[in-house]
Short mmCIF file of C-alpha atoms and ligand atoms in Angstrom, two decimals:
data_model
loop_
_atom_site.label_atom_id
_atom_site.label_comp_id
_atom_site.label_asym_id
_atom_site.label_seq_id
_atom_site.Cartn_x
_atom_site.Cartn_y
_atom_site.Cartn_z
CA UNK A 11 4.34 29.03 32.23
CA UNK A 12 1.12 30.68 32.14
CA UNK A 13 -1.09 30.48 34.88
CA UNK A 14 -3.09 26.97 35.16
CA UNK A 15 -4.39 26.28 38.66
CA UNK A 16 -3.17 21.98 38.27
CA UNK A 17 -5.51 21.18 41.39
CA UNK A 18 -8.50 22.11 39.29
CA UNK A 19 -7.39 20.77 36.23
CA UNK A 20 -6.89 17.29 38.05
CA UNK A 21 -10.51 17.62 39.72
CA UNK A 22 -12.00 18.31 36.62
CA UNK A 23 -9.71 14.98 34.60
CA UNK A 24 -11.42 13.20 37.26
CA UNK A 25 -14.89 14.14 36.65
CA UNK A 26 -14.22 13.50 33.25
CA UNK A 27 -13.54 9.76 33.81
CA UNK A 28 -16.55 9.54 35.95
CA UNK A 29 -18.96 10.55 33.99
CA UNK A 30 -17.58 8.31 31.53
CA UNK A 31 -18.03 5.18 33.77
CA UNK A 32 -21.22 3.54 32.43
CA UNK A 33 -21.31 0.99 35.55
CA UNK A 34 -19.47 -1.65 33.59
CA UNK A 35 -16.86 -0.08 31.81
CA UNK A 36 -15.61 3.71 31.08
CA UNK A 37 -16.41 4.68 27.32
CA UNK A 38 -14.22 7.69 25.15
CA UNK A 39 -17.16 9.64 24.94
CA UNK A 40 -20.79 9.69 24.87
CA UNK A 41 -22.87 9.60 21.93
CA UNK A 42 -19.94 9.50 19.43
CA UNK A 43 -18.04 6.42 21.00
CA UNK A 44 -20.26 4.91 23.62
CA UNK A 45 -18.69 1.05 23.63
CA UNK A 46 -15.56 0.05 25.12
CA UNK A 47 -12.12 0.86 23.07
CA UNK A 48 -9.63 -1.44 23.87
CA UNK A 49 -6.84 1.44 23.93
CA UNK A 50 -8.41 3.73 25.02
CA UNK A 51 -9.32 1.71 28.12
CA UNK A 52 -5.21 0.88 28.73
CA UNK A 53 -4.96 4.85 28.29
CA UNK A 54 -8.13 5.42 30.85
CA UNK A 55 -6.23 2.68 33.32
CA UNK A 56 -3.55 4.66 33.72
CA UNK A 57 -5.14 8.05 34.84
CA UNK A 58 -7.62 5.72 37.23
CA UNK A 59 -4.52 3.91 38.74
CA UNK A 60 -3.51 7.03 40.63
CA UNK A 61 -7.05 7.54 41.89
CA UNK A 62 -9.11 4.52 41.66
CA UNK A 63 -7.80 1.52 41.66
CA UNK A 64 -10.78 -0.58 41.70
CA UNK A 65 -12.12 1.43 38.83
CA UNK A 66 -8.96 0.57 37.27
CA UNK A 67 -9.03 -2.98 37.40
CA UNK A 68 -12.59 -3.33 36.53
CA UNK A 69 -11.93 -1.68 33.33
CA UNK A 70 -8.99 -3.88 32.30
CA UNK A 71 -10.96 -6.82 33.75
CA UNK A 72 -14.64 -6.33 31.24
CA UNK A 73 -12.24 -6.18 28.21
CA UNK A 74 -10.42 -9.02 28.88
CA UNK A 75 -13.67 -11.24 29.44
CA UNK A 76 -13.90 -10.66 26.20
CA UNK A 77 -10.52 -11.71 24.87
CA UNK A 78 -10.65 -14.21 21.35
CA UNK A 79 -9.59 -17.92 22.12
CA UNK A 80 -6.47 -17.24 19.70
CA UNK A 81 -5.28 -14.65 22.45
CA UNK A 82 -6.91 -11.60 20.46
CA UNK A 83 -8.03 -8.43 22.18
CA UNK A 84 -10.35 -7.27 20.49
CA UNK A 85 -10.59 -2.99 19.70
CA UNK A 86 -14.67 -2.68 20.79
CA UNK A 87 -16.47 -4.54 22.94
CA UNK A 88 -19.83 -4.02 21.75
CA UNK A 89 -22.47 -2.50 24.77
CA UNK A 90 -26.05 -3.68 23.02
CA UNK A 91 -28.04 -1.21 24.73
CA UNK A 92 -26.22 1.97 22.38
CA UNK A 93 -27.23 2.72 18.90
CA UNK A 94 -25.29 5.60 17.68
CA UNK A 95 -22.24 3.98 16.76
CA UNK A 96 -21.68 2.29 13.63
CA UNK A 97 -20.34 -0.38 12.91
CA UNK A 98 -21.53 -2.32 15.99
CA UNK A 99 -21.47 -5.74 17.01
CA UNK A 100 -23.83 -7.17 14.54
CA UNK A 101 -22.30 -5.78 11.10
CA UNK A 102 -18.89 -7.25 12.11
CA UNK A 103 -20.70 -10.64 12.85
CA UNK A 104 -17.59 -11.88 14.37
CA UNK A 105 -19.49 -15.66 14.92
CA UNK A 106 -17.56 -16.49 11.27
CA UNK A 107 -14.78 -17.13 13.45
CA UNK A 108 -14.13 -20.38 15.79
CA UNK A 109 -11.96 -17.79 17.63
CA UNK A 110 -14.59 -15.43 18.52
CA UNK A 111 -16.43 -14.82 22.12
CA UNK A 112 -19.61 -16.74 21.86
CA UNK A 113 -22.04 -14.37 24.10
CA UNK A 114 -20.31 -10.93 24.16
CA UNK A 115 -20.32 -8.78 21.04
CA UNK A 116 -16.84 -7.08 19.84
CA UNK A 117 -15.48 -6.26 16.66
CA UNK A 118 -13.16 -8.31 14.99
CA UNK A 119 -9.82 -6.74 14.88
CA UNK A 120 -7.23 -5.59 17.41
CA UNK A 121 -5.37 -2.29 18.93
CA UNK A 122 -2.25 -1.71 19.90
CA UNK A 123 -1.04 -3.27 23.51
CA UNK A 124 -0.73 -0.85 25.93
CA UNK A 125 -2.35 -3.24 28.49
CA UNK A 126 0.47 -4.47 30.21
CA UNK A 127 2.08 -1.64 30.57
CA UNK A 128 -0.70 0.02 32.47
CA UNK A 129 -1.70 -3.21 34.34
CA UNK A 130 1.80 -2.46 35.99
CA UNK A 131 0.65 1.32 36.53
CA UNK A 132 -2.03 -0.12 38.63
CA UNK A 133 0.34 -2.24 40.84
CA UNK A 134 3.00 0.39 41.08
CA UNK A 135 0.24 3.32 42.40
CA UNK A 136 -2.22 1.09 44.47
CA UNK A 137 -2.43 1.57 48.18
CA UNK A 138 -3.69 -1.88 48.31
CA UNK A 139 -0.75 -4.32 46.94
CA UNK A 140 -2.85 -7.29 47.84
CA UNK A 141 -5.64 -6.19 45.42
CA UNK A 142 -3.53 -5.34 42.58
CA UNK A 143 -1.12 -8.07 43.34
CA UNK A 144 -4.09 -10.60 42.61
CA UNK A 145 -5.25 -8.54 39.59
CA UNK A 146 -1.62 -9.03 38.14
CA UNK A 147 -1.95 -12.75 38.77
CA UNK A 148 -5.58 -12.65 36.83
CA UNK A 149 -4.50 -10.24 33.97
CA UNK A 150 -0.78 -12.12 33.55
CA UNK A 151 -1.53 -15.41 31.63
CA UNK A 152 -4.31 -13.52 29.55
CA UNK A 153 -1.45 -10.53 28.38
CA UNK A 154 0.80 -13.29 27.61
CA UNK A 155 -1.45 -14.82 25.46
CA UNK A 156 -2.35 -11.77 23.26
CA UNK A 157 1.32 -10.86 22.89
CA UNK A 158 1.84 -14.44 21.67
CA UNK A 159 -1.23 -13.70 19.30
CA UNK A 160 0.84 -10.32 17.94
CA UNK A 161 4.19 -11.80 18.20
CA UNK A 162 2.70 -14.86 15.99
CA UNK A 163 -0.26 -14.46 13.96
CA UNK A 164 0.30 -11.30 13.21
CA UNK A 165 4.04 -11.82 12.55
CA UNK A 166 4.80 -14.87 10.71
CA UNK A 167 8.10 -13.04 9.76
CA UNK A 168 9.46 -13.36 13.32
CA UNK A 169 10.43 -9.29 13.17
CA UNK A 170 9.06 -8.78 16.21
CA UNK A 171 6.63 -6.24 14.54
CA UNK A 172 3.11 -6.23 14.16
CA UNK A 173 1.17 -6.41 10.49
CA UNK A 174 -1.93 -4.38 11.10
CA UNK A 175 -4.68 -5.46 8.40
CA UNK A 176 -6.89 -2.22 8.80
CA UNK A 177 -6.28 1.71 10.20
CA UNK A 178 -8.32 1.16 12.59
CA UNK A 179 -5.84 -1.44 14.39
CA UNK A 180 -3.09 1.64 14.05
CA UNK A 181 -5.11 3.78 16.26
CA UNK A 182 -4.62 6.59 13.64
CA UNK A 183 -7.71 6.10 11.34
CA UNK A 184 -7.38 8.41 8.83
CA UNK A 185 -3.74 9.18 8.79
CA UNK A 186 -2.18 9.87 5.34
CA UNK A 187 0.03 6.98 6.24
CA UNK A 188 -2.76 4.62 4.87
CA UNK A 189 -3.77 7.06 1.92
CA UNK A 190 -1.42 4.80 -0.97
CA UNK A 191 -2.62 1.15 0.44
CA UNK A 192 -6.32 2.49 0.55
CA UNK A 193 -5.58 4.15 -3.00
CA UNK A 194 -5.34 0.39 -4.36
CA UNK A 195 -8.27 -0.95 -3.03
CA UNK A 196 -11.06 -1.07 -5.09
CA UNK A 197 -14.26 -1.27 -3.56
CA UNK A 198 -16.09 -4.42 -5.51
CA UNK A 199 -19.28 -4.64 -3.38
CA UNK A 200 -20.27 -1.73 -0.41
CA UNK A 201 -23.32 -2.14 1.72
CA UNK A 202 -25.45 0.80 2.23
CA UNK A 203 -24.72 2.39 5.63
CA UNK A 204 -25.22 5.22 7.80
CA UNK A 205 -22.35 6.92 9.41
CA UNK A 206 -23.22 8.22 12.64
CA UNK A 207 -20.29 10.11 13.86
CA UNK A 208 -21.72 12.96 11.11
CA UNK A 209 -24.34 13.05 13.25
CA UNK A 210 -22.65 13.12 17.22
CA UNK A 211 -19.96 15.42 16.01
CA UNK A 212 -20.33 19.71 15.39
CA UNK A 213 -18.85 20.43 12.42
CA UNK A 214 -18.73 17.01 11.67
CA UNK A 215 -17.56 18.19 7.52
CA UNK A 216 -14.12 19.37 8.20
CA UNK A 217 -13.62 17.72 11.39
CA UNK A 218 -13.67 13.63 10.57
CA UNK A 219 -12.66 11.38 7.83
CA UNK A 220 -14.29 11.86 4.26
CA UNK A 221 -16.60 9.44 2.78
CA UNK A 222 -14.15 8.28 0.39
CA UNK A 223 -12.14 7.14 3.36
CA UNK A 224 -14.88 6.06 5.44
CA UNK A 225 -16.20 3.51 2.63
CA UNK A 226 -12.92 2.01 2.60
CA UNK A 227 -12.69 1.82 6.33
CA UNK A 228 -16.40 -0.40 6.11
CA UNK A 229 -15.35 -2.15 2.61
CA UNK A 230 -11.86 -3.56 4.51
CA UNK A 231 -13.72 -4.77 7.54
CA UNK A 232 -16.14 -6.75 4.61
CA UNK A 233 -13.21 -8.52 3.24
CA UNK A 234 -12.17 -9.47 6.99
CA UNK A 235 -15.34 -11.01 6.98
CA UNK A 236 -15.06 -12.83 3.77
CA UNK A 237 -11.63 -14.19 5.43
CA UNK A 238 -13.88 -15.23 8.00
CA UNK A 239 -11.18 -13.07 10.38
CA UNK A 240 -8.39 -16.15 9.64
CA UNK A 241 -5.23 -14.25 10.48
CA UNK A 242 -3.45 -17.06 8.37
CA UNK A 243 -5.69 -16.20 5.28
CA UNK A 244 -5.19 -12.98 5.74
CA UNK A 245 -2.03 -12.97 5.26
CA UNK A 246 -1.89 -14.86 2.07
CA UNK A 247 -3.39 -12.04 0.15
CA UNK A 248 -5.22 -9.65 2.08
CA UNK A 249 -4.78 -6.11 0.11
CA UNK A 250 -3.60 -4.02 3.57
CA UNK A 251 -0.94 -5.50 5.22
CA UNK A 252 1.62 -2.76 6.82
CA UNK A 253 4.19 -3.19 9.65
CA UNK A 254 3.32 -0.40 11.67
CA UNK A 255 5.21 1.68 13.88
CA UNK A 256 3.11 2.83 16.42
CA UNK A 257 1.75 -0.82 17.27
CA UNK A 258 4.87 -2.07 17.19
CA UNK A 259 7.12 0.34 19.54
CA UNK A 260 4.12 -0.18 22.47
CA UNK A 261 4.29 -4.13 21.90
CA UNK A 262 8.26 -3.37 22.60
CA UNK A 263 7.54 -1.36 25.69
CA UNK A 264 5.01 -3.31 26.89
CA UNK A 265 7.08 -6.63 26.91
CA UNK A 266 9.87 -4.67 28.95
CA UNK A 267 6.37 -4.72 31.34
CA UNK A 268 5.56 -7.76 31.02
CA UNK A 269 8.90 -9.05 32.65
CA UNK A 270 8.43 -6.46 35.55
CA UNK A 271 4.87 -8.23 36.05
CA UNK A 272 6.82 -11.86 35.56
CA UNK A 273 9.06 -10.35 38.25
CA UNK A 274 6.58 -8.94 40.61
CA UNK A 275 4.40 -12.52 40.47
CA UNK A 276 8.28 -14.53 40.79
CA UNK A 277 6.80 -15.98 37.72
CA UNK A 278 9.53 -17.76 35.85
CA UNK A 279 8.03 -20.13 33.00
CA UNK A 280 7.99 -17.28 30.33
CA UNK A 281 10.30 -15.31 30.78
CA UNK A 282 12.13 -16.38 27.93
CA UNK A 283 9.83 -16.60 25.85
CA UNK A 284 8.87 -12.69 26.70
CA UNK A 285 12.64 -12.04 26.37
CA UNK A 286 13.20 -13.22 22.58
CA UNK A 287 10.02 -11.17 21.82
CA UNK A 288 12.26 -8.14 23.07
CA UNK A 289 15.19 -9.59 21.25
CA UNK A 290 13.34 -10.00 17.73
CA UNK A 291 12.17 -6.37 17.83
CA UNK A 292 15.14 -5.11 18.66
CA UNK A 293 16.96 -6.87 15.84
CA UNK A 294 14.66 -5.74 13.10
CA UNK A 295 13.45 -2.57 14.01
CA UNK A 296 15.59 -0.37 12.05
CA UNK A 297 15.79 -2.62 9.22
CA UNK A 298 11.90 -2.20 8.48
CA UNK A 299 11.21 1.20 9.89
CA UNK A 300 14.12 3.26 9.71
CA UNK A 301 14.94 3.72 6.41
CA UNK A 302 18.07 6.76 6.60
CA UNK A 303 20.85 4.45 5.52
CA UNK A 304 19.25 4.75 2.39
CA UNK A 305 18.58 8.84 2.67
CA UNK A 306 22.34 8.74 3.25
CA UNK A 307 23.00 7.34 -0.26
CA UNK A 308 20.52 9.59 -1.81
CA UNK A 309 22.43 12.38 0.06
CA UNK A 310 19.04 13.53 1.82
CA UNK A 311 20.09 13.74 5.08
CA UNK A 312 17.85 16.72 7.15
CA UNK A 313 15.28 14.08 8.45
CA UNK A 314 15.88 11.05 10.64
CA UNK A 315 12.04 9.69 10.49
CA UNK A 316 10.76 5.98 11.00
CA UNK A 317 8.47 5.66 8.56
CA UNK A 318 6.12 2.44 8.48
CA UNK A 319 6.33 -0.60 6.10
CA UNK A 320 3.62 -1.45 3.91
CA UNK A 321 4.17 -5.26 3.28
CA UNK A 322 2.00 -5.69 -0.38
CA UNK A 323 4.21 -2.61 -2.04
CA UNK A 324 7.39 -3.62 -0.24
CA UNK A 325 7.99 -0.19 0.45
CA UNK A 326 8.06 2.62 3.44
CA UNK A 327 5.53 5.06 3.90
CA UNK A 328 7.44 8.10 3.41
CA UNK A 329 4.47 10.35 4.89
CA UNK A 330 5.66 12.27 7.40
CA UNK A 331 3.34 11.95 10.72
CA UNK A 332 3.49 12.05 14.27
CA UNK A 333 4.00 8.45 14.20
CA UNK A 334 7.88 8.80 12.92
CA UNK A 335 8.67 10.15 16.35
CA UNK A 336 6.90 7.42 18.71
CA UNK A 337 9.79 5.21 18.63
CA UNK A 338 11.32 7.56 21.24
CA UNK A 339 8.96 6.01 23.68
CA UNK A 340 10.92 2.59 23.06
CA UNK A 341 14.42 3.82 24.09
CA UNK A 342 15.19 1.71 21.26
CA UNK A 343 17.53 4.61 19.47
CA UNK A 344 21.08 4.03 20.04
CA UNK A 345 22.71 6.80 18.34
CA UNK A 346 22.17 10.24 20.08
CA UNK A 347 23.03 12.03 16.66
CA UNK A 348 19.78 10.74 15.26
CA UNK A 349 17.30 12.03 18.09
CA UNK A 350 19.31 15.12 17.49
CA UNK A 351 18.32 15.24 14.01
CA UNK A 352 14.74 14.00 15.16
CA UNK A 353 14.23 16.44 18.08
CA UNK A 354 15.17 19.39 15.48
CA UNK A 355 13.35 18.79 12.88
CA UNK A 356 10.66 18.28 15.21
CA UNK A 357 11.48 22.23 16.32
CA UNK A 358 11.32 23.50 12.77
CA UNK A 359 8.12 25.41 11.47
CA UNK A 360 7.12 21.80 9.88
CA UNK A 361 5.78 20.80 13.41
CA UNK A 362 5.68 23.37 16.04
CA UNK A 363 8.19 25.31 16.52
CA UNK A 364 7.12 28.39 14.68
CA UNK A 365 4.74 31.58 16.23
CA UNK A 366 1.49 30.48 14.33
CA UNK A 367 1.38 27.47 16.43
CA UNK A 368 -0.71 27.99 19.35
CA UNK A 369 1.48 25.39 21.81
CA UNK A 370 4.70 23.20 21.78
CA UNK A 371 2.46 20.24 21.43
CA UNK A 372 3.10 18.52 18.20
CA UNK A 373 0.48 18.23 15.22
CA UNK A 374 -0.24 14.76 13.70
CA UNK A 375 1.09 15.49 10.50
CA UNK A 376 3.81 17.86 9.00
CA UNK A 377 1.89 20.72 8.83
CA UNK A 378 4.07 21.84 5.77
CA UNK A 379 2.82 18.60 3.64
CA UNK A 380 -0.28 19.53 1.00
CA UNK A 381 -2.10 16.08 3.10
CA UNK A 382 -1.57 18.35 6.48
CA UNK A 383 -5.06 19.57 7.69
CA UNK A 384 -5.37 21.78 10.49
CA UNK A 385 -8.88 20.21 12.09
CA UNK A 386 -9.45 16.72 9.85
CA UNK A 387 -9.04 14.44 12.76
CA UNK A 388 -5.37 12.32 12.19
CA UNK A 389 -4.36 14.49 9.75
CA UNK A 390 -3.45 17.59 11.62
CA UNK A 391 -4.70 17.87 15.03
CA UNK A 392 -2.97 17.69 18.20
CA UNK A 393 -3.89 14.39 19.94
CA UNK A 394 -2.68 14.24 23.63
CA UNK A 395 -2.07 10.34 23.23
CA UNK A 396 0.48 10.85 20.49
CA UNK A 397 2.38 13.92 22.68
CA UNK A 398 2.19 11.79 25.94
CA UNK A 399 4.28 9.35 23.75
CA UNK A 400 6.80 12.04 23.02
CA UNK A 401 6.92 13.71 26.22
CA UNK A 402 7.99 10.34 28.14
CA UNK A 403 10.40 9.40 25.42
CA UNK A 404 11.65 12.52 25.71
CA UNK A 405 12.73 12.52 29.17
CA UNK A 406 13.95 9.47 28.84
CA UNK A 407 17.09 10.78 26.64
CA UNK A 408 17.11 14.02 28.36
CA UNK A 409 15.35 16.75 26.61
CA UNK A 410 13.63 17.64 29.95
CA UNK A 411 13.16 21.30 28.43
CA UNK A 412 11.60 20.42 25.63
CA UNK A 413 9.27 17.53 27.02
CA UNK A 414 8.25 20.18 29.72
CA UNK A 415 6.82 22.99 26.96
CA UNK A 416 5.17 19.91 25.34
CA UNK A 417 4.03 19.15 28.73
CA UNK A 418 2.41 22.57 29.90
CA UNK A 419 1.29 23.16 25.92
CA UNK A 420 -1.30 20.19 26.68
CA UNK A 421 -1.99 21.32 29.97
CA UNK A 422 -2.92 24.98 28.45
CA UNK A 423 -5.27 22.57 25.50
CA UNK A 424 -6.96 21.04 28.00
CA UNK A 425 -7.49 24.02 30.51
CA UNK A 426 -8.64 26.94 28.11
CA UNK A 427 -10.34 24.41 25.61
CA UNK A 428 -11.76 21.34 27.44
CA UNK A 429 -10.85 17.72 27.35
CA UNK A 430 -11.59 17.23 23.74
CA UNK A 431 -10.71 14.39 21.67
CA UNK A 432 -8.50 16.65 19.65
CA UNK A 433 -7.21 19.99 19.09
CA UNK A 434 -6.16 22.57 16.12
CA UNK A 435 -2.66 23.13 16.29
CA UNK A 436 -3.14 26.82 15.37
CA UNK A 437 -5.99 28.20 17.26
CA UNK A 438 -6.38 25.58 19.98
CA UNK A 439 -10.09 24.90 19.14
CA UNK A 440 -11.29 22.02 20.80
CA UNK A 441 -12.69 19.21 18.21
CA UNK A 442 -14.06 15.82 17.95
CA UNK A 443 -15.56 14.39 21.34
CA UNK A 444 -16.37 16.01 24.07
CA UNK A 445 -14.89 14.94 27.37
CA UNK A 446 -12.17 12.40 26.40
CA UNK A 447 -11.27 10.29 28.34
CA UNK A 448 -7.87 8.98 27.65
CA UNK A 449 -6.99 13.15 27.17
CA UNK A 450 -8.27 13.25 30.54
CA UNK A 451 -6.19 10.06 31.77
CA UNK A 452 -2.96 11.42 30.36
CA UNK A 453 -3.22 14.46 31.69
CA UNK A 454 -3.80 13.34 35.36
CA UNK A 455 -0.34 11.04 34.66
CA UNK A 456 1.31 13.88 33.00
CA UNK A 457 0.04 15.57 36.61
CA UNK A 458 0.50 12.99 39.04
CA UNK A 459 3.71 11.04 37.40
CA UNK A 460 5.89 14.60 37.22
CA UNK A 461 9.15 12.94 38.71
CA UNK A 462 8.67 9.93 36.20
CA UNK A 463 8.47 7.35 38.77
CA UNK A 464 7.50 5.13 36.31
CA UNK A 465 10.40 4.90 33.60
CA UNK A 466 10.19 2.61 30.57
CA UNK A 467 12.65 -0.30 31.77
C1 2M8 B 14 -11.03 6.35 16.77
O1 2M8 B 14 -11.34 5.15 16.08
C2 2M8 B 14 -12.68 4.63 15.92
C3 2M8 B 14 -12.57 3.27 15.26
O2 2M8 B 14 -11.88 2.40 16.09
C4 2M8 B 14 -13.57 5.47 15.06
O3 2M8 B 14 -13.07 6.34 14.34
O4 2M8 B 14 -14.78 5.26 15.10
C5 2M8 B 14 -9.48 6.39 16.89
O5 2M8 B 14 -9.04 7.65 17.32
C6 2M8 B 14 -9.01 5.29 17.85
O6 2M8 B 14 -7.64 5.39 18.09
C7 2M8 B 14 -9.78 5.34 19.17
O7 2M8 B 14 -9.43 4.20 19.94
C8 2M8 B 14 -11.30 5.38 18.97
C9 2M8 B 14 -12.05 5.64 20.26
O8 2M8 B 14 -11.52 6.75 20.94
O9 2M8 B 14 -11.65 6.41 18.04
#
């Protein structure tokens, strides 16, 4: 391993997250993301439960305040006092919606759920039980209800998988995986607007989605509004509707938490209900993301990748992304021949195991696909959220070895190139935001949690 002094990598993780605490809530990173992200608060959560529980809590606590009456968490809360984001509260003009918070600005779609999962992080490292054990009581009813949310509303199917109805709920803006849906919307009407990320990010051309893709982003979040953000609408005939992977394999995990929770508070009234959440996914997982049964027919058998399912084309995404390996971190993969398959394909020169890679950490897209750029934000770049993802899953079948490199590649990222939002997967070369916070939440887990205390069931 090369040399990395971990005591001042952890000091310097935590003066990451506290110069991202804005007295009310912890933000991603000035001037380019200055609200509250609702993922990226779960993420921040976790790194804060080993060190600051309080901190922790409060997080988790300001987002939820602002939690839609149909159970919705919304993916910004809105801090009125910023101006260099865009969109902000008053473009999404969430008030179309009975559902909507009437005082607190947020946007007006959702992120994927990693809340319960690191509302149990919280209990399990707090030296003061009583404190967390009453935060657990709060946060319980109010995580039940947004699973209910995802588990109905956005899954009138009863798969047990979420429909996302914009990128920006996957968590992976720009990744090619949305390229075909965005290709068949046609923007009728686009405001005028001013992106400001151009503007908080250096080298802001090659480094974060193109126009083209931005418009769509803003034109998609205009036809929510024309739904007046009815979920039920929506899903009549709302252009992007995709079952997506990512989403889906944390709302698996984090119902496994939510019965630890329901355990820990002797709460009995839903756990069944929590339990034929589990049982749905589980039944339908393969059948809408894992499409190799039909590879095997075709006789294209090298690849064993979940690819997502776009609901208006009734097909998979066959781009191959980061996000085809994520379902590790479900334990959800019975057959050790396929993780096999998965784990060495993810060793081939497609991904990162080839000497013009600069670390074992794994790119966001196959860098051998003509969408694969090295530095253009989800469509290349190491992200640390994606490998922490890996790493546990992982462990959890055994490739300690292998999870390790992936391990110290992020810790070499972070200490030769700073905690940046992203990374190339050649050079290294910090991009994107400056002193990330979930990157600097993972890696004090990735520090802190070595033995894996905390497994995934
Ligand atoms: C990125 O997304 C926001 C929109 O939500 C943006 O591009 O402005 C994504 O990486 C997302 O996953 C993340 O939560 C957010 C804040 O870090 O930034």
């Amino acid at each position: 391993m090369i040399n990395i002094n971990l005591n001042d990598l952890l000091e310097d993780a935590k003066k990451t997250l506290e110069g991202n605490w804005n007295g009310k809530f912890t933000i991603p990173s000035a001037t380019l993301y200055p609200h509250q992200w609702s993922w990226d608060t779960a993420f921040i959560s976790i790194g804060n439960s080993y060190i600051n529980t309080e901190r922790a809590i409060k997080d988790l606590e300001f987002l939820f305040n602002a939690q839609w009456k149909n159970g919705m968490i919304p993916h910004i809360v809105f801090n009125d006092k910023e101006k260099t984001y865009f969109p902000a509260a008053d473009f999404y003009d969430i008030s179309r919606s009975p559902n909507a918070p009437k005082t607190i600005g947020t946007s007006g779609m959702t992120q994927p759920p990693m809340h319960a999962i690191s509302s149990y992080y919280i209990h399990k490292n707090s030296q003061n039980k009583k404190e967390s054990f009453e935060f657990l009581n709060w946060i319980f009813p109010k995580l039940i209800n947004f699973h209910r949310y995802l588990m109905t509303q956005r899954d009138p199917e009863k798969s047990g998988l979420v429909t996302i109805f914009h990128p920006w709920e996957s968590g992976l803006d720009d990744s090619p995986t949305w390229d075909d849906a965005l290709a068949r919307i046609k923007i009728q009407h686009l405001i005028t607007f001013k992106r400001l990320d151009v503007i908080a990010v250096e080298g802001a051309k090659d480094t974060i989605p193109t126009d083209d893709m931005y418009n769509k982003f803003i034109y998609l979040i205009e036809l929510m509004k024309q739904y007046n953000y009815d979920e039920n609408e929506m899903y009549k005939s709302f252009p992007f509707k995709i079952k997506a992977i990512v989403f889906s394999s944390i709302l698996y995990v984090a119902n496994k938490y939510l019965i630890k929770i329901a355990n820990i508070l002797e709460e009995k009234n839903n756990i069944n209900e929590i339990n034929q959440w589990i049982y749905r996914t589980e039944q339908h997982f393969f059948k809408y993301f894992f499409p190799l049964d039909n590879q095997r027919r075709i006789g294209q058998t090298e690849e064993a990748l979940f690819y997502n399912y776009d609901l208006v084309s009734k097909n998979w995404v066959t781009k191959k992304t980061i996000s085809s390996f994520i379902p590790l971190y479900t334990g959800l993969i019975p057959k050790k021949d396929d993780i096999d398959k998965m784990v060495k394909w993810i060793q081939t020169a497609h991904w990162c195991g080839d000497d013009k890679f600069h670390t074992l950490a794994i790119p966001s897209t196959d860098t051998a696909e003509q969408y694969f750029k090295e530095k253009r934000y989800w469509r290349g770049p190491i992200w640390i959220n994606a490998n922490w993802f890996i790493y546990l899953g992982l462990k959890k079948y055994g490739y300690i070895e292998f999870a390790n490199q992936i391990r110290e590649g992020i810790f070499e990222l972070v200490a030769n190139h700073g905690f940046r939002e992203y990374y190339d997967p050649f050079t290294g070369e910090g991009l994107g935001g400056k002193s990330f916070s979930w990157t600097a939440a993972l890696v004090i887990d990735m520090i802190k949690n070595k033995k894996m205390e905390i497994d995934i069931d």
